[in-house]
């Protein structure tokens, strides 16, 4: 049991964009997601995740290039499967890419990437990433059909969507946990690395450590929120301690 921590720094950029989206050349631009990434690394993160969205609502292109240069651990670029963003990924060459849904039609009922519906669109992207030496993770719901689709796509990693678990309480939460455990088992059995994330925080994360063969958790909002009070390094360190 235990898991490694990847820290998602998107919401540091959210705070910056709230003030400077339309004034990016201001001498006062802050806070810097790269600085946050380095603090997270000092706190024990094994990777930094950032999502370059098509609408650039938080992370912008410049951040991704700077993160690639600055990150000492590994950069995980979260992205939708759009030609524009795929081209950027192939230029930046992050260690990892996590493919996530960005448009309504790419989303399953629960919110993960629908690898069944989007199978033919995902195939060339996975191939291009593989040829470029980028490891691809598919962000999917903990559903046997989605695991099977990830297997048939040859994905080396899946990130199981923990959002439904995080939002549920009582017996419903137990049921969501059981679904995650079963999905992790199926993925691991097929030789796929099991990561998980979304909606995890300091109080709900520990039961997730019971997922078989879990390797990495990606956590963002809750760590950035806590960082407002105790700083990014310490907020990361506290989460790392919970995962050990
Ligand atoms: N993993 C994936 C694929 C995500 O899209 C997100 C949210 O950007 C996260 C993990 C982190 O989620 P949270 O910010 O809720 O911790």
PDB file of C-alpha atoms and ligand atoms in Angstrom:
ATOM      1  CA  UNK A   1       0.000   0.000   0.000  1.00  0.00           C
ATOM      2  CA  UNK A   2       0.991   3.602  -0.403  1.00  0.00           C
ATOM      3  CA  UNK A   3       1.219   5.729  -3.511  1.00  0.00           C
ATOM      4  CA  UNK A   4       3.385   8.349  -5.146  1.00  0.00           C
ATOM      5  CA  UNK A   5       2.081  11.883  -5.480  1.00  0.00           C
ATOM      6  CA  UNK A   6       1.797  13.944  -8.629  1.00  0.00           C
ATOM      7  CA  UNK A   7       0.753  17.516  -7.913  1.00  0.00           C
ATOM      8  CA  UNK A   8      -1.512  19.365 -10.328  1.00  0.00           C
ATOM      9  CA  UNK A   9      -0.644  23.069 -10.325  1.00  0.00           C
ATOM     10  CA  UNK A  10      -3.452  24.294 -12.643  1.00  0.00           C
ATOM     11  CA  UNK A  11      -5.183  26.290  -9.957  1.00  0.00           C
ATOM     12  CA  UNK A  12      -2.102  28.348  -9.211  1.00  0.00           C
ATOM     13  CA  UNK A  13      -2.509  29.515 -12.801  1.00  0.00           C
ATOM     14  CA  UNK A  14      -6.246  29.997 -12.161  1.00  0.00           C
ATOM     15  CA  UNK A  15      -5.414  32.630  -9.537  1.00  0.00           C
ATOM     16  CA  UNK A  16      -2.976  34.325 -11.905  1.00  0.00           C
ATOM     17  CA  UNK A  17      -5.482  34.368 -14.774  1.00  0.00           C
ATOM     18  CA  UNK A  18      -8.195  35.799 -12.522  1.00  0.00           C
ATOM     19  CA  UNK A  19      -6.211  39.023 -12.538  1.00  0.00           C
ATOM     20  CA  UNK A  20      -3.823  38.866 -15.506  1.00  0.00           C
ATOM     21  CA  UNK A  21      -5.526  36.875 -18.286  1.00  0.00           C
ATOM     22  CA  UNK A  22      -5.873  40.041 -20.327  1.00  0.00           C
ATOM     23  CA  UNK A  23      -2.682  41.690 -19.077  1.00  0.00           C
ATOM     24  CA  UNK A  24      -0.081  38.920 -19.340  1.00  0.00           C
ATOM     25  CA  UNK A  25       2.781  41.345 -19.984  1.00  0.00           C
ATOM     26  CA  UNK A  26       2.192  43.250 -16.744  1.00  0.00           C
ATOM     27  CA  UNK A  27       5.270  43.622 -14.531  1.00  0.00           C
ATOM     28  CA  UNK A  28       3.110  42.400 -11.627  1.00  0.00           C
ATOM     29  CA  UNK A  29       2.010  38.975 -12.907  1.00  0.00           C
ATOM     30  CA  UNK A  30       1.667  36.411 -10.094  1.00  0.00           C
ATOM     31  CA  UNK A  31       1.492  33.679  -8.828  1.00  0.00           C
ATOM     32  CA  UNK A  32       3.863  31.599 -10.949  1.00  0.00           C
ATOM     33  CA  UNK A  33       2.848  27.954 -11.461  1.00  0.00           C
ATOM     34  CA  UNK A  34       6.501  27.061 -12.094  1.00  0.00           C
ATOM     35  CA  UNK A  35       7.435  28.331  -8.646  1.00  0.00           C
ATOM     36  CA  UNK A  36       4.566  26.264  -7.227  1.00  0.00           C
ATOM     37  CA  UNK A  37       5.819  23.193  -9.098  1.00  0.00           C
ATOM     38  CA  UNK A  38       9.303  23.546  -7.606  1.00  0.00           C
ATOM     39  CA  UNK A  39       7.842  23.967  -4.118  1.00  0.00           C
ATOM     40  CA  UNK A  40       5.705  20.836  -4.641  1.00  0.00           C
ATOM     41  CA  UNK A  41       8.830  18.944  -5.647  1.00  0.00           C
ATOM     42  CA  UNK A  42      10.603  20.095  -2.485  1.00  0.00           C
ATOM     43  CA  UNK A  43       7.584  18.800  -0.566  1.00  0.00           C
ATOM     44  CA  UNK A  44       7.983  15.344  -2.079  1.00  0.00           C
ATOM     45  CA  UNK A  45       5.953  15.290  -5.310  1.00  0.00           C
ATOM     46  CA  UNK A  46       7.316  12.774  -7.812  1.00  0.00           C
ATOM     47  CA  UNK A  47       5.727  14.574 -10.722  1.00  0.00           C
ATOM     48  CA  UNK A  48       4.024  17.786 -11.768  1.00  0.00           C
ATOM     49  CA  UNK A  49       0.775  17.753 -13.700  1.00  0.00           C
ATOM     50  CA  UNK A  50      -0.596  20.636 -15.740  1.00  0.00           C
ATOM     51  CA  UNK A  51      -3.593  20.734 -18.047  1.00  0.00           C
ATOM     52  CA  UNK A  52      -3.285  22.792 -21.203  1.00  0.00           C
ATOM     53  CA  UNK A  53      -6.914  23.384 -22.091  1.00  0.00           C
ATOM     54  CA  UNK A  54      -8.104  24.474 -25.493  1.00  0.00           C
ATOM     55  CA  UNK A  55      -9.569  27.625 -23.949  1.00  0.00           C
ATOM     56  CA  UNK A  56      -6.312  28.283 -21.966  1.00  0.00           C
ATOM     57  CA  UNK A  57      -8.439  29.096 -18.947  1.00  0.00           C
ATOM     58  CA  UNK A  58      -5.563  28.532 -16.508  1.00  0.00           C
ATOM     59  CA  UNK A  59      -2.326  27.041 -17.840  1.00  0.00           C
ATOM     60  CA  UNK A  60      -1.071  28.733 -21.025  1.00  0.00           C
ATOM     61  CA  UNK A  61       1.436  27.492 -23.612  1.00  0.00           C
ATOM     62  CA  UNK A  62       4.305  29.453 -22.083  1.00  0.00           C
ATOM     63  CA  UNK A  63       3.754  27.671 -18.743  1.00  0.00           C
ATOM     64  CA  UNK A  64       4.144  24.266 -20.365  1.00  0.00           C
ATOM     65  CA  UNK A  65       7.461  25.167 -22.010  1.00  0.00           C
ATOM     66  CA  UNK A  66       8.759  26.687 -18.769  1.00  0.00           C
ATOM     67  CA  UNK A  67       7.582  23.688 -16.730  1.00  0.00           C
ATOM     68  CA  UNK A  68       9.353  21.301 -19.103  1.00  0.00           C
ATOM     69  CA  UNK A  69      12.595  23.212 -18.518  1.00  0.00           C
ATOM     70  CA  UNK A  70      12.219  23.703 -14.771  1.00  0.00           C
ATOM     71  CA  UNK A  71      10.668  20.500 -13.442  1.00  0.00           C
ATOM     72  CA  UNK A  72      13.245  18.212 -11.820  1.00  0.00           C
ATOM     73  CA  UNK A  73      10.958  15.192 -11.460  1.00  0.00           C
ATOM     74  CA  UNK A  74       8.697  14.604 -14.461  1.00  0.00           C
ATOM     75  CA  UNK A  75       6.089  16.606 -16.288  1.00  0.00           C
ATOM     76  CA  UNK A  76       2.687  15.073 -16.907  1.00  0.00           C
ATOM     77  CA  UNK A  77       0.791  17.066 -19.530  1.00  0.00           C
ATOM     78  CA  UNK A  78      -2.941  16.649 -19.178  1.00  0.00           C
ATOM     79  CA  UNK A  79      -4.721  17.314 -22.438  1.00  0.00           C
ATOM     80  CA  UNK A  80      -7.685  16.691 -24.667  1.00  0.00           C
ATOM     81  CA  UNK A  81      -7.186  14.744 -27.869  1.00  0.00           C
ATOM     82  CA  UNK A  82      -7.242  17.725 -30.225  1.00  0.00           C
ATOM     83  CA  UNK A  83      -4.783  18.126 -33.120  1.00  0.00           C
ATOM     84  CA  UNK A  84      -3.576  21.510 -31.837  1.00  0.00           C
ATOM     85  CA  UNK A  85      -2.716  20.250 -28.341  1.00  0.00           C
ATOM     86  CA  UNK A  86      -1.293  16.956 -29.650  1.00  0.00           C
ATOM     87  CA  UNK A  87       1.115  19.004 -31.817  1.00  0.00           C
ATOM     88  CA  UNK A  88       2.204  20.980 -28.752  1.00  0.00           C
ATOM     89  CA  UNK A  89       2.776  17.784 -26.763  1.00  0.00           C
ATOM     90  CA  UNK A  90       4.947  16.391 -29.552  1.00  0.00           C
ATOM     91  CA  UNK A  91       6.994  19.587 -29.473  1.00  0.00           C
ATOM     92  CA  UNK A  92       7.326  19.827 -25.677  1.00  0.00           C
ATOM     93  CA  UNK A  93       7.924  16.091 -25.184  1.00  0.00           C
ATOM     94  CA  UNK A  94       6.777  15.727 -21.559  1.00  0.00           C
ATOM     95  CA  UNK A  95       7.577  12.406 -19.876  1.00  0.00           C
ATOM     96  CA  UNK A  96       3.869  11.623 -19.578  1.00  0.00           C
ATOM     97  CA  UNK A  97       0.655  12.700 -21.198  1.00  0.00           C
ATOM     98  CA  UNK A  98      -2.756  12.071 -19.657  1.00  0.00           C
ATOM     99  CA  UNK A  99      -5.582  12.174 -22.164  1.00  0.00           C
ATOM    100  CA  UNK A 100      -8.751  13.638 -20.717  1.00  0.00           C
ATOM    101  CA  UNK A 101     -12.125  14.573 -22.189  1.00  0.00           C
ATOM    102  CA  UNK A 102     -12.581  18.185 -23.090  1.00  0.00           C
ATOM    103  CA  UNK A 103     -15.689  18.178 -25.214  1.00  0.00           C
ATOM    104  CA  UNK A 104     -19.095  16.862 -24.201  1.00  0.00           C
ATOM    105  CA  UNK A 105     -19.063  14.053 -26.754  1.00  0.00           C
ATOM    106  CA  UNK A 106     -15.772  12.629 -25.436  1.00  0.00           C
ATOM    107  CA  UNK A 107     -17.184  12.132 -21.945  1.00  0.00           C
ATOM    108  CA  UNK A 108     -18.752   9.010 -20.458  1.00  0.00           C
ATOM    109  CA  UNK A 109     -21.799   9.413 -18.239  1.00  0.00           C
ATOM    110  CA  UNK A 110     -19.523   9.597 -15.187  1.00  0.00           C
ATOM    111  CA  UNK A 111     -16.980  11.982 -16.648  1.00  0.00           C
ATOM    112  CA  UNK A 112     -13.948   9.991 -17.818  1.00  0.00           C
ATOM    113  CA  UNK A 113     -12.678   9.803 -21.365  1.00  0.00           C
ATOM    114  CA  UNK A 114     -14.909   7.497 -23.418  1.00  0.00           C
ATOM    115  CA  UNK A 115     -12.304   5.171 -24.933  1.00  0.00           C
ATOM    116  CA  UNK A 116     -14.973   3.063 -26.625  1.00  0.00           C
ATOM    117  CA  UNK A 117     -16.646   5.880 -28.533  1.00  0.00           C
ATOM    118  CA  UNK A 118     -13.349   7.635 -29.244  1.00  0.00           C
ATOM    119  CA  UNK A 119     -11.325   4.504 -30.012  1.00  0.00           C
ATOM    120  CA  UNK A 120     -10.496   5.396 -33.602  1.00  0.00           C
ATOM    121  CA  UNK A 121      -9.605   9.011 -32.727  1.00  0.00           C
ATOM    122  CA  UNK A 122      -7.364   7.880 -29.867  1.00  0.00           C
ATOM    123  CA  UNK A 123      -5.435   5.262 -31.843  1.00  0.00           C
ATOM    124  CA  UNK A 124      -3.262   7.633 -33.928  1.00  0.00           C
ATOM    125  CA  UNK A 125      -2.581   9.855 -30.918  1.00  0.00           C
ATOM    126  CA  UNK A 126      -1.359   6.936 -28.824  1.00  0.00           C
ATOM    127  CA  UNK A 127       0.815   5.801 -31.715  1.00  0.00           C
ATOM    128  CA  UNK A 128       2.319   9.266 -32.225  1.00  0.00           C
ATOM    129  CA  UNK A 129       3.028   9.625 -28.503  1.00  0.00           C
ATOM    130  CA  UNK A 130       4.559   6.167 -28.312  1.00  0.00           C
ATOM    131  CA  UNK A 131       6.833   6.948 -31.275  1.00  0.00           C
ATOM    132  CA  UNK A 132       7.901  10.175 -29.550  1.00  0.00           C
ATOM    133  CA  UNK A 133       8.764   8.313 -26.339  1.00  0.00           C
ATOM    134  CA  UNK A 134       5.900   9.882 -24.366  1.00  0.00           C
ATOM    135  CA  UNK A 135       4.041   7.595 -21.966  1.00  0.00           C
ATOM    136  CA  UNK A 136       0.283   7.902 -22.330  1.00  0.00           C
ATOM    137  CA  UNK A 137      -2.238   7.580 -19.560  1.00  0.00           C
ATOM    138  CA  UNK A 138      -5.986   7.449 -20.253  1.00  0.00           C
ATOM    139  CA  UNK A 139      -8.247   9.139 -17.709  1.00  0.00           C
ATOM    140  CA  UNK A 140     -11.204   6.766 -17.523  1.00  0.00           C
ATOM    141  CA  UNK A 141     -14.119   5.820 -15.329  1.00  0.00           C
ATOM    142  CA  UNK A 142     -13.580   2.663 -13.250  1.00  0.00           C
ATOM    143  CA  UNK A 143     -15.583   0.564 -15.703  1.00  0.00           C
ATOM    144  CA  UNK A 144     -14.571  -2.873 -17.083  1.00  0.00           C
ATOM    145  CA  UNK A 145     -15.531  -1.765 -20.632  1.00  0.00           C
ATOM    146  CA  UNK A 146     -13.266   1.254 -20.427  1.00  0.00           C
ATOM    147  CA  UNK A 147     -10.375  -0.853 -19.110  1.00  0.00           C
ATOM    148  CA  UNK A 148     -10.896  -3.262 -22.006  1.00  0.00           C
ATOM    149  CA  UNK A 149     -10.806  -0.340 -24.460  1.00  0.00           C
ATOM    150  CA  UNK A 150      -7.606   0.969 -22.838  1.00  0.00           C
ATOM    151  CA  UNK A 151      -6.085  -2.514 -23.219  1.00  0.00           C
ATOM    152  CA  UNK A 152      -7.044  -2.695 -26.882  1.00  0.00           C
ATOM    153  CA  UNK A 153      -5.523   0.759 -27.440  1.00  0.00           C
ATOM    154  CA  UNK A 154      -2.253  -0.482 -25.925  1.00  0.00           C
ATOM    155  CA  UNK A 155      -2.239   2.232 -23.249  1.00  0.00           C
ATOM    156  CA  UNK A 156       0.604   1.687 -20.765  1.00  0.00           C
ATOM    157  CA  UNK A 157      -1.186   3.589 -17.977  1.00  0.00           C
ATOM    158  CA  UNK A 158      -4.744   4.419 -16.906  1.00  0.00           C
ATOM    159  CA  UNK A 159      -5.781   7.075 -14.433  1.00  0.00           C
ATOM    160  CA  UNK A 160      -8.963   5.958 -12.727  1.00  0.00           C
ATOM    161  CA  UNK A 161     -11.461   8.787 -12.215  1.00  0.00           C
ATOM    162  CA  UNK A 162     -12.090   9.103  -8.487  1.00  0.00           C
ATOM    163  CA  UNK A 163     -14.606  11.954  -8.823  1.00  0.00           C
ATOM    164  CA  UNK A 164     -17.712   9.837  -8.197  1.00  0.00           C
ATOM    165  CA  UNK A 165     -16.041   8.300  -5.125  1.00  0.00           C
ATOM    166  CA  UNK A 166     -15.085  11.728  -3.798  1.00  0.00           C
ATOM    167  CA  UNK A 167     -18.622  13.072  -4.177  1.00  0.00           C
ATOM    168  CA  UNK A 168     -20.370  10.053  -2.605  1.00  0.00           C
ATOM    169  CA  UNK A 169     -21.079   9.364   1.063  1.00  0.00           C
ATOM    170  CA  UNK A 170     -21.894   6.285   3.159  1.00  0.00           C
ATOM    171  CA  UNK A 171     -22.825   3.114   1.299  1.00  0.00           C
ATOM    172  CA  UNK A 172     -22.599   4.875  -2.056  1.00  0.00           C
ATOM    173  CA  UNK A 173     -18.970   5.779  -1.333  1.00  0.00           C
ATOM    174  CA  UNK A 174     -18.214   2.170  -0.399  1.00  0.00           C
ATOM    175  CA  UNK A 175     -19.757   1.069  -3.696  1.00  0.00           C
ATOM    176  CA  UNK A 176     -17.629   3.579  -5.626  1.00  0.00           C
ATOM    177  CA  UNK A 177     -14.536   2.360  -3.811  1.00  0.00           C
ATOM    178  CA  UNK A 178     -15.401  -1.231  -4.710  1.00  0.00           C
ATOM    179  CA  UNK A 179     -15.773  -0.193  -8.361  1.00  0.00           C
ATOM    180  CA  UNK A 180     -12.334   1.460  -8.277  1.00  0.00           C
ATOM    181  CA  UNK A 181     -10.778  -1.612  -6.655  1.00  0.00           C
ATOM    182  CA  UNK A 182     -12.224  -3.912  -9.301  1.00  0.00           C
ATOM    183  CA  UNK A 183     -11.131  -1.622 -12.152  1.00  0.00           C
ATOM    184  CA  UNK A 184      -7.607  -1.395 -10.695  1.00  0.00           C
ATOM    185  CA  UNK A 185      -7.488  -5.181 -10.462  1.00  0.00           C
ATOM    186  CA  UNK A 186      -8.532  -5.578 -14.112  1.00  0.00           C
ATOM    187  CA  UNK A 187      -6.034  -2.983 -15.316  1.00  0.00           C
ATOM    188  CA  UNK A 188      -3.169  -4.466 -13.301  1.00  0.00           C
ATOM    189  CA  UNK A 189      -4.039  -7.948 -14.541  1.00  0.00           C
ATOM    190  CA  UNK A 190      -3.724  -6.642 -18.105  1.00  0.00           C
ATOM    191  CA  UNK A 191      -0.288  -5.208 -17.292  1.00  0.00           C
ATOM    192  CA  UNK A 192      -1.437  -1.572 -17.247  1.00  0.00           C
ATOM    193  CA  UNK A 193      -0.077   0.831 -14.608  1.00  0.00           C
ATOM    194  CA  UNK A 194      -2.809   2.059 -12.271  1.00  0.00           C
ATOM    195  CA  UNK A 195      -2.949   5.743 -11.353  1.00  0.00           C
ATOM    196  CA  UNK A 196      -5.958   7.581  -9.956  1.00  0.00           C
ATOM    197  CA  UNK A 197      -7.171  11.081  -9.302  1.00  0.00           C
ATOM    198  CA  UNK A 198      -9.771  13.835  -9.264  1.00  0.00           C
ATOM    199  CA  UNK A 199     -11.539  15.218  -6.234  1.00  0.00           C
ATOM    200  CA  UNK A 200      -9.136  13.657  -3.751  1.00  0.00           C
ATOM    201  CA  UNK A 201      -8.322  15.579  -0.579  1.00  0.00           C
ATOM    202  CA  UNK A 202      -6.707  15.177   2.836  1.00  0.00           C
ATOM    203  CA  UNK A 203      -9.755  13.468   4.311  1.00  0.00           C
ATOM    204  CA  UNK A 204     -10.888  11.136   1.524  1.00  0.00           C
ATOM    205  CA  UNK A 205      -7.584   9.946   0.063  1.00  0.00           C
ATOM    206  CA  UNK A 206      -6.553   7.119   2.369  1.00  0.00           C
ATOM    207  CA  UNK A 207      -9.185   4.491   1.406  1.00  0.00           C
ATOM    208  CA  UNK A 208      -7.978   4.941  -2.191  1.00  0.00           C
ATOM    209  CA  UNK A 209      -4.651   3.438  -1.118  1.00  0.00           C
ATOM    210  CA  UNK A 210      -6.412   0.050  -0.989  1.00  0.00           C
ATOM    211  CA  UNK A 211      -6.591  -0.012  -4.801  1.00  0.00           C
ATOM    212  CA  UNK A 212      -4.494  -2.993  -5.911  1.00  0.00           C
ATOM    213  CA  UNK A 213      -1.216  -2.089  -7.664  1.00  0.00           C
ATOM    214  CA  UNK A 214      -1.885   1.624  -7.328  1.00  0.00           C
ATOM    215  CA  UNK A 215       1.203   3.593  -8.362  1.00  0.00           C
ATOM    216  CA  UNK A 216       0.416   7.299  -8.515  1.00  0.00           C
ATOM    217  CA  UNK A 217      -2.253   9.750  -7.434  1.00  0.00           C
ATOM    218  CA  UNK A 218      -2.705  13.123  -9.112  1.00  0.00           C
ATOM    219  CA  UNK A 219      -4.052  15.730  -6.749  1.00  0.00           C
ATOM    220  CA  UNK A 220      -4.503  19.431  -7.400  1.00  0.00           C
ATOM    221  CA  UNK A 221      -7.329  21.517  -6.023  1.00  0.00           C
ATOM    222  CA  UNK A 222      -7.106  20.374  -2.438  1.00  0.00           C
ATOM    223  CA  UNK A 223      -3.312  20.835  -2.230  1.00  0.00           C
ATOM    224  CA  UNK A 224      -3.429  24.300  -3.816  1.00  0.00           C
ATOM    225  CA  UNK A 225      -6.271  25.226  -1.445  1.00  0.00           C
ATOM    226  CA  UNK A 226      -4.288  24.127   1.612  1.00  0.00           C
ATOM    227  CA  UNK A 227      -1.220  25.896   0.226  1.00  0.00           C
ATOM    228  CA  UNK A 228      -3.046  29.213   0.706  1.00  0.00           C
ATOM    229  CA  UNK A 229      -2.649  28.699   4.443  1.00  0.00           C
ATOM    230  CA  UNK A 230       0.567  26.721   4.891  1.00  0.00           C
ATOM    231  CA  UNK A 231       2.402  27.074   1.572  1.00  0.00           C
ATOM    232  CA  UNK A 232       2.812  24.713  -1.351  1.00  0.00           C
ATOM    233  CA  UNK A 233       5.799  22.827  -0.006  1.00  0.00           C
ATOM    234  CA  UNK A 234       4.195  22.006   3.329  1.00  0.00           C
ATOM    235  CA  UNK A 235       0.787  21.241   1.768  1.00  0.00           C
ATOM    236  CA  UNK A 236       2.506  18.746  -0.524  1.00  0.00           C
ATOM    237  CA  UNK A 237       4.510  17.277   2.346  1.00  0.00           C
ATOM    238  CA  UNK A 238       1.329  16.692   4.368  1.00  0.00           C
ATOM    239  CA  UNK A 239      -0.279  14.847   1.452  1.00  0.00           C
ATOM    240  CA  UNK A 240       2.842  12.768   0.830  1.00  0.00           C
ATOM    241  CA  UNK A 241       2.792  11.754   4.507  1.00  0.00           C
ATOM    242  CA  UNK A 242      -0.826  10.569   4.145  1.00  0.00           C
ATOM    243  CA  UNK A 243       0.120   8.458   1.128  1.00  0.00           C
ATOM    244  CA  UNK A 244       2.995   6.657   2.821  1.00  0.00           C
TER     245      UNK A 244
HETATM  246  N1  LIG B   1      -6.430  13.889 -12.725  1.00  0.00           N
HETATM  247  C1  LIG B   1      -7.057  14.372 -13.813  1.00  0.00           C
HETATM  248  C2  LIG B   1      -7.056  13.576 -15.053  1.00  0.00           C
HETATM  249  C3  LIG B   1      -7.692  15.630 -13.769  1.00  0.00           C
HETATM  250  O1  LIG B   1      -8.326  16.108 -14.859  1.00  0.00           O
HETATM  251  C4  LIG B   1      -7.628  16.376 -12.581  1.00  0.00           C
HETATM  252  C5  LIG B   1      -8.260  17.720 -12.527  1.00  0.00           C
HETATM  253  O2  LIG B   1      -7.595  18.612 -13.351  1.00  0.00           O
HETATM  254  C6  LIG B   1      -6.937  15.836 -11.496  1.00  0.00           C
HETATM  255  C7  LIG B   1      -6.376  14.581 -11.585  1.00  0.00           C
HETATM  256  C8  LIG B   1      -6.805  16.582 -10.203  1.00  0.00           C
HETATM  257  O3  LIG B   1      -8.057  16.764  -9.675  1.00  0.00           O
HETATM  258  P1  LIG B   1      -8.245  17.667  -8.385  1.00  0.00           P
HETATM  259  O4  LIG B   1      -7.857  19.062  -8.769  1.00  0.00           O
HETATM  260  O5  LIG B   1      -9.692  17.528  -8.074  1.00  0.00           O
HETATM  261  O6  LIG B   1      -7.341  17.129  -7.331  1.00  0.00           O
END
